[in-house]
PDB file of C-alpha atoms in Angstrom:
ATOM      1  CA  MET M   1       0.000   0.000   0.000  1.00 59.00           C
ATOM      2  CA  SER M   2       1.422   3.376  -0.966  1.00 71.00           C
ATOM      3  CA  VAL M   3       1.530   6.315   1.378  1.00 72.00           C
ATOM      4  CA  PRO M   4      -0.548   9.257   0.132  1.00 82.00           C
ATOM      5  CA  ALA M   5       1.338  12.405  -0.766  1.00 91.00           C
ATOM      6  CA  PRO M   6       1.249  15.172   1.821  1.00 96.00           C
ATOM      7  CA  VAL M   7      -1.415  17.864   1.690  1.00 98.00           C
ATOM      8  CA  ALA M   8      -0.507  21.469   2.440  1.00 98.00           C
ATOM      9  CA  VAL M   9      -3.248  23.322   4.312  1.00 98.00           C
ATOM     10  CA  ILE M  10      -2.884  27.073   3.937  1.00 98.00           C
ATOM     11  CA  GLY M  11      -4.589  28.850   6.823  1.00 96.00           C
ATOM     12  CA  ALA M  12      -4.974  27.631  10.398  1.00 95.00           C
ATOM     13  CA  GLY M  13      -8.364  29.143  11.143  1.00 92.00           C
ATOM     14  CA  ASN M  14     -11.483  27.153  11.916  1.00 91.00           C
ATOM     15  CA  LEU M  15     -11.681  25.512   8.489  1.00 93.00           C
ATOM     16  CA  GLY M  16      -7.958  24.903   8.053  1.00 95.00           C
ATOM     17  CA  CYS M  17      -7.605  23.301  11.472  1.00 94.00           C
ATOM     18  CA  ALA M  18     -10.698  21.124  10.978  1.00 93.00           C
ATOM     19  CA  LEU M  19      -9.447  19.977   7.566  1.00 95.00           C
ATOM     20  CA  ALA M  20      -5.924  19.353   8.887  1.00 96.00           C
ATOM     21  CA  ALA M  21      -7.249  17.273  11.783  1.00 95.00           C
ATOM     22  CA  ASP M  22      -9.639  15.303   9.546  1.00 95.00           C
ATOM     23  CA  LEU M  23      -6.888  14.502   7.050  1.00 96.00           C
ATOM     24  CA  GLY M  24      -4.441  13.636   9.833  1.00 96.00           C
ATOM     25  CA  LEU M  25      -6.948  11.283  11.444  1.00 96.00           C
ATOM     26  CA  ARG M  26      -7.280   9.579   8.040  1.00 95.00           C
ATOM     27  CA  GLY M  27      -3.515   8.945   7.923  1.00 95.00           C
ATOM     28  CA  ILE M  28      -2.625  11.717   5.483  1.00 96.00           C
ATOM     29  CA  GLN M  29       0.477  13.757   6.238  1.00 97.00           C
ATOM     30  CA  VAL M  30      -0.462  17.415   6.682  1.00 98.00           C
ATOM     31  CA  ARG M  31       1.694  20.498   6.395  1.00 98.00           C
ATOM     32  CA  LEU M  32      -0.115  23.383   8.076  1.00 98.00           C
ATOM     33  CA  PHE M  33       0.789  26.983   7.217  1.00 98.00           C
ATOM     34  CA  ASN M  34      -0.384  30.163   8.884  1.00 97.00           C
ATOM     35  CA  ARG M  35       0.919  33.723   8.984  1.00 95.00           C
ATOM     36  CA  SER M  36       0.129  34.114  12.687  1.00 92.00           C
ATOM     37  CA  PRO M  37       2.934  32.879  14.956  1.00 93.00           C
ATOM     38  CA  GLY M  38       0.476  32.884  17.873  1.00 92.00           C
ATOM     39  CA  ARG M  39      -1.898  30.475  16.158  1.00 92.00           C
ATOM     40  CA  LEU M  40       0.968  28.177  15.215  1.00 95.00           C
ATOM     41  CA  ALA M  41       2.388  28.284  18.755  1.00 95.00           C
ATOM     42  CA  ALA M  42      -0.988  27.286  20.223  1.00 93.00           C
ATOM     43  CA  ILE M  43      -1.164  24.253  17.918  1.00 95.00           C
ATOM     44  CA  ARG M  44       2.432  23.264  18.677  1.00 95.00           C
ATOM     45  CA  ASP M  45       1.951  23.752  22.426  1.00 94.00           C
ATOM     46  CA  ALA M  46      -1.181  21.579  22.366  1.00 93.00           C
ATOM     47  CA  GLY M  47       0.666  18.864  20.433  1.00 94.00           C
ATOM     48  CA  GLY M  48      -1.802  19.082  17.563  1.00 95.00           C
ATOM     49  CA  ILE M  49      -5.468  19.735  16.893  1.00 94.00           C
ATOM     50  CA  THR M  50      -8.359  18.162  18.790  1.00 92.00           C
ATOM     51  CA  VAL M  51     -11.771  17.971  17.139  1.00 90.00           C
ATOM     52  CA  THR M  52     -15.134  16.982  18.585  1.00 89.00           C
ATOM     53  CA  GLY M  53     -18.496  16.580  16.930  1.00 87.00           C
ATOM     54  CA  GLN M  54     -18.997  14.543  13.784  1.00 85.00           C
ATOM     55  CA  ILE M  55     -15.226  14.070  13.608  1.00 86.00           C
ATOM     56  CA  GLN M  56     -13.588  12.988  16.879  1.00 90.00           C
ATOM     57  CA  GLY M  57      -9.935  12.829  17.822  1.00 94.00           C
ATOM     58  CA  SER M  58      -6.588  14.543  17.889  1.00 94.00           C
ATOM     59  CA  ALA M  59      -4.055  14.824  15.113  1.00 96.00           C
ATOM     60  CA  ALA M  60      -0.675  16.477  14.932  1.00 96.00           C
ATOM     61  CA  PRO M  61       0.245  17.930  11.541  1.00 97.00           C
ATOM     62  CA  GLY M  62       3.601  16.657  10.317  1.00 96.00           C
ATOM     63  CA  LEU M  63       4.678  20.271   9.856  1.00 97.00           C
ATOM     64  CA  VAL M  64       3.355  23.468  11.422  1.00 98.00           C
ATOM     65  CA  THR M  65       5.065  26.410   9.764  1.00 98.00           C
ATOM     66  CA  GLY M  66       4.981  30.096   8.952  1.00 98.00           C
ATOM     67  CA  SER M  67       6.796  29.427   5.650  1.00 98.00           C
ATOM     68  CA  LEU M  68       4.507  28.951   2.654  1.00 98.00           C
ATOM     69  CA  PRO M  69       7.272  27.483   0.438  1.00 98.00           C
ATOM     70  CA  GLU M  70       8.145  24.972   3.167  1.00 98.00           C
ATOM     71  CA  ALA M  71       4.489  23.980   3.588  1.00 98.00           C
ATOM     72  CA  VAL M  72       3.815  23.358  -0.116  1.00 98.00           C
ATOM     73  CA  ASP M  73       7.137  21.677  -0.937  1.00 96.00           C
ATOM     74  CA  GLY M  74       6.325  18.135  -2.077  1.00 93.00           C
ATOM     75  CA  ALA M  75       2.585  18.401  -1.424  1.00 97.00           C
ATOM     76  CA  GLU M  76       0.301  16.990  -4.082  1.00 96.00           C
ATOM     77  CA  VAL M  77      -2.636  19.160  -3.032  1.00 97.00           C
ATOM     78  CA  VAL M  78      -2.442  22.715  -1.697  1.00 98.00           C
ATOM     79  CA  ALA M  79      -5.701  23.399   0.172  1.00 97.00           C
ATOM     80  CA  VAL M  80      -6.170  27.147   0.559  1.00 97.00           C
ATOM     81  CA  THR M  81      -8.581  27.655   3.467  1.00 96.00           C
ATOM     82  CA  VAL M  82      -8.295  31.413   3.915  1.00 93.00           C
ATOM     83  CA  PRO M  83     -11.356  33.633   3.422  1.00 87.00           C
ATOM     84  CA  THR M  84     -11.889  34.471  -0.247  1.00 83.00           C
ATOM     85  CA  GLY M  85     -11.391  38.155   0.520  1.00 86.00           C
ATOM     86  CA  SER M  86      -7.871  37.329   1.751  1.00 91.00           C
ATOM     87  CA  LEU M  87      -6.874  35.514  -1.445  1.00 91.00           C
ATOM     88  CA  PRO M  88      -5.135  38.589  -2.944  1.00 92.00           C
ATOM     89  CA  ALA M  89      -2.674  38.545  -0.040  1.00 93.00           C
ATOM     90  CA  TYR M  90      -1.663  34.967  -0.937  1.00 94.00           C
ATOM     91  CA  ALA M  91      -1.852  34.893  -4.754  1.00 92.00           C
ATOM     92  CA  ALA M  92       1.704  36.027  -5.581  1.00 92.00           C
ATOM     93  CA  ASP M  93       3.218  33.746  -2.937  1.00 95.00           C
ATOM     94  CA  LEU M  94       1.165  30.791  -4.194  1.00 94.00           C
ATOM     95  CA  ALA M  95       2.325  31.491  -7.754  1.00 92.00           C
ATOM     96  CA  ARG M  96       5.974  31.403  -6.658  1.00 93.00           C
ATOM     97  CA  ALA M  97       5.754  28.506  -4.191  1.00 96.00           C
ATOM     98  CA  THR M  98       3.633  25.983  -6.094  1.00 95.00           C
ATOM     99  CA  THR M  99       4.579  23.849  -9.084  1.00 94.00           C
ATOM    100  CA  ASP M 100       2.659  22.924 -12.232  1.00 92.00           C
ATOM    101  CA  GLU M 101       2.085  19.412 -10.824  1.00 93.00           C
ATOM    102  CA  GLN M 102       0.270  20.596  -7.708  1.00 95.00           C
ATOM    103  CA  LEU M 103      -3.486  20.983  -7.446  1.00 96.00           C
ATOM    104  CA  ILE M 104      -4.536  24.234  -5.763  1.00 96.00           C
ATOM    105  CA  TRP M 105      -7.829  23.666  -3.953  1.00 96.00           C
ATOM    106  CA  LEU M 106      -9.694  26.790  -2.857  1.00 95.00           C
ATOM    107  CA  ASN M 107     -11.795  25.696   0.092  1.00 93.00           C
ATOM    108  CA  PRO M 108     -14.037  27.660  -0.200  1.00 87.00           C
ATOM    109  CA  GLY M 109     -13.437  29.597  -3.372  1.00 79.00           C
ATOM    110  CA  HIS M 110     -16.813  31.157  -3.931  1.00 76.00           C
ATOM    111  CA  SER M 111     -17.123  34.632  -5.431  1.00 75.00           C
ATOM    112  CA  GLY M 112     -14.776  33.853  -8.305  1.00 85.00           C
ATOM    113  CA  GLY M 113     -11.756  32.842  -6.258  1.00 89.00           C
ATOM    114  CA  ALA M 114     -10.481  30.376  -8.871  1.00 91.00           C
ATOM    115  CA  LEU M 115     -10.929  32.926 -11.654  1.00 91.00           C
ATOM    116  CA  TYR M 116      -9.062  35.548  -9.638  1.00 91.00           C
ATOM    117  CA  LEU M 117      -6.227  33.165  -8.765  1.00 92.00           C
ATOM    118  CA  ALA M 118      -5.964  31.907 -12.368  1.00 92.00           C
ATOM    119  CA  ALA M 119      -5.619  35.493 -13.599  1.00 92.00           C
ATOM    120  CA  GLU M 120      -2.955  36.230 -10.985  1.00 91.00           C
ATOM    121  CA  LEU M 121      -1.050  33.057 -11.895  1.00 92.00           C
ATOM    122  CA  ALA M 122      -1.199  34.013 -15.577  1.00 93.00           C
ATOM    123  CA  ARG M 123       0.166  37.495 -14.794  1.00 91.00           C
ATOM    124  CA  ALA M 124       3.042  35.829 -12.968  1.00 89.00           C
ATOM    125  CA  GLY M 125       3.722  33.520 -15.951  1.00 90.00           C
ATOM    126  CA  ARG M 126       2.605  30.484 -13.912  1.00 88.00           C
ATOM    127  CA  ALA M 127      -0.755  29.757 -15.571  1.00 83.00           C
ATOM    128  CA  ALA M 128      -0.251  25.977 -15.837  1.00 83.00           C
ATOM    129  CA  ARG M 129      -1.577  25.314 -12.311  1.00 86.00           C
ATOM    130  CA  THR M 130      -4.723  23.243 -11.850  1.00 91.00           C
ATOM    131  CA  ILE M 131      -7.198  25.037  -9.603  1.00 93.00           C
ATOM    132  CA  CYS M 132     -10.437  23.751  -8.157  1.00 92.00           C
ATOM    133  CA  GLN M 133     -12.823  25.390  -5.750  1.00 91.00           C
ATOM    134  CA  LEU M 134     -15.790  24.599  -3.554  1.00 88.00           C
ATOM    135  CA  THR M 135     -18.677  26.997  -3.305  1.00 83.00           C
ATOM    136  CA  THR M 136     -18.952  26.317   0.432  1.00 84.00           C
ATOM    137  CA  ALA M 137     -16.419  25.127   2.987  1.00 86.00           C
ATOM    138  CA  SER M 138     -15.767  21.387   3.198  1.00 87.00           C
ATOM    139  CA  HIS M 139     -15.915  21.490   7.013  1.00 84.00           C
ATOM    140  CA  ILE M 140     -18.057  23.573   9.321  1.00 77.00           C
ATOM    141  CA  SER M 141     -16.291  24.283  12.566  1.00 77.00           C
ATOM    142  CA  ARG M 142     -15.851  26.771  15.348  1.00 73.00           C
ATOM    143  CA  LEU M 143     -13.236  27.348  17.978  1.00 67.00           C
ATOM    144  CA  ARG M 144     -14.412  26.249  21.397  1.00 69.00           C
ATOM    145  CA  SER M 145     -12.399  28.872  23.266  1.00 57.00           C
ATOM    146  CA  GLU M 146      -9.861  31.579  22.571  1.00 47.00           C
ATOM    147  CA  GLU M 147      -7.349  29.976  24.930  1.00 44.00           C
ATOM    148  CA  HIS M 148      -7.544  26.606  23.190  1.00 43.00           C
ATOM    149  CA  THR M 149      -7.149  27.555  19.562  1.00 46.00           C
ATOM    150  CA  SER M 150      -6.378  23.973  18.636  1.00 47.00           C
ATOM    151  CA  GLU M 151      -9.725  22.589  19.832  1.00 53.00           C
ATOM    152  CA  LEU M 152     -12.581  22.661  17.348  1.00 58.00           C
ATOM    153  CA  GLN M 153     -16.102  21.387  17.121  1.00 54.00           C
ATOM    154  CA  SER M 154     -16.488  20.269  13.531  1.00 54.00           C
ATOM    155  CA  HIS M 155     -19.009  18.973  11.048  1.00 50.00           C
ATOM    156  CA  HIS M 156     -17.976  17.505   7.715  1.00 53.00           C
ATOM    157  CA  ASP M 157     -20.213  17.628   4.643  1.00 47.00           C
TER     158      ASP M 157
END
């Protein structure tokens, strides 16, 4: 049996943490990126992410990092879980850090996120990327407390 390629999860908010924990509990190696050192420290300090609800358990991402290139290196899928309105802040970095072989998954990508990202990739001369998007988030979750940013109650559709 082959080991699945790692998945890079970009954004450690409610959705990103729920997705990272779900994938980790399924045996998929996760590389979790976030720009906030505080959010990353909370996940590291807790030893991972704990979810309750429809998905139950704790999972520690294989990598928790503030470096986008480090997170996406070698990942087959790059799941971008930031709010669509934040996509412009990530587009240029995604264009530089990802390769033509990687799938960029906007989760969610409603409001034309894939069209926006495709145009930005084309402007950067990196238009060969495959992009997919969901119209709604794959996981519904909320933080249980501000002090425990690695604990989520989640529901998976």
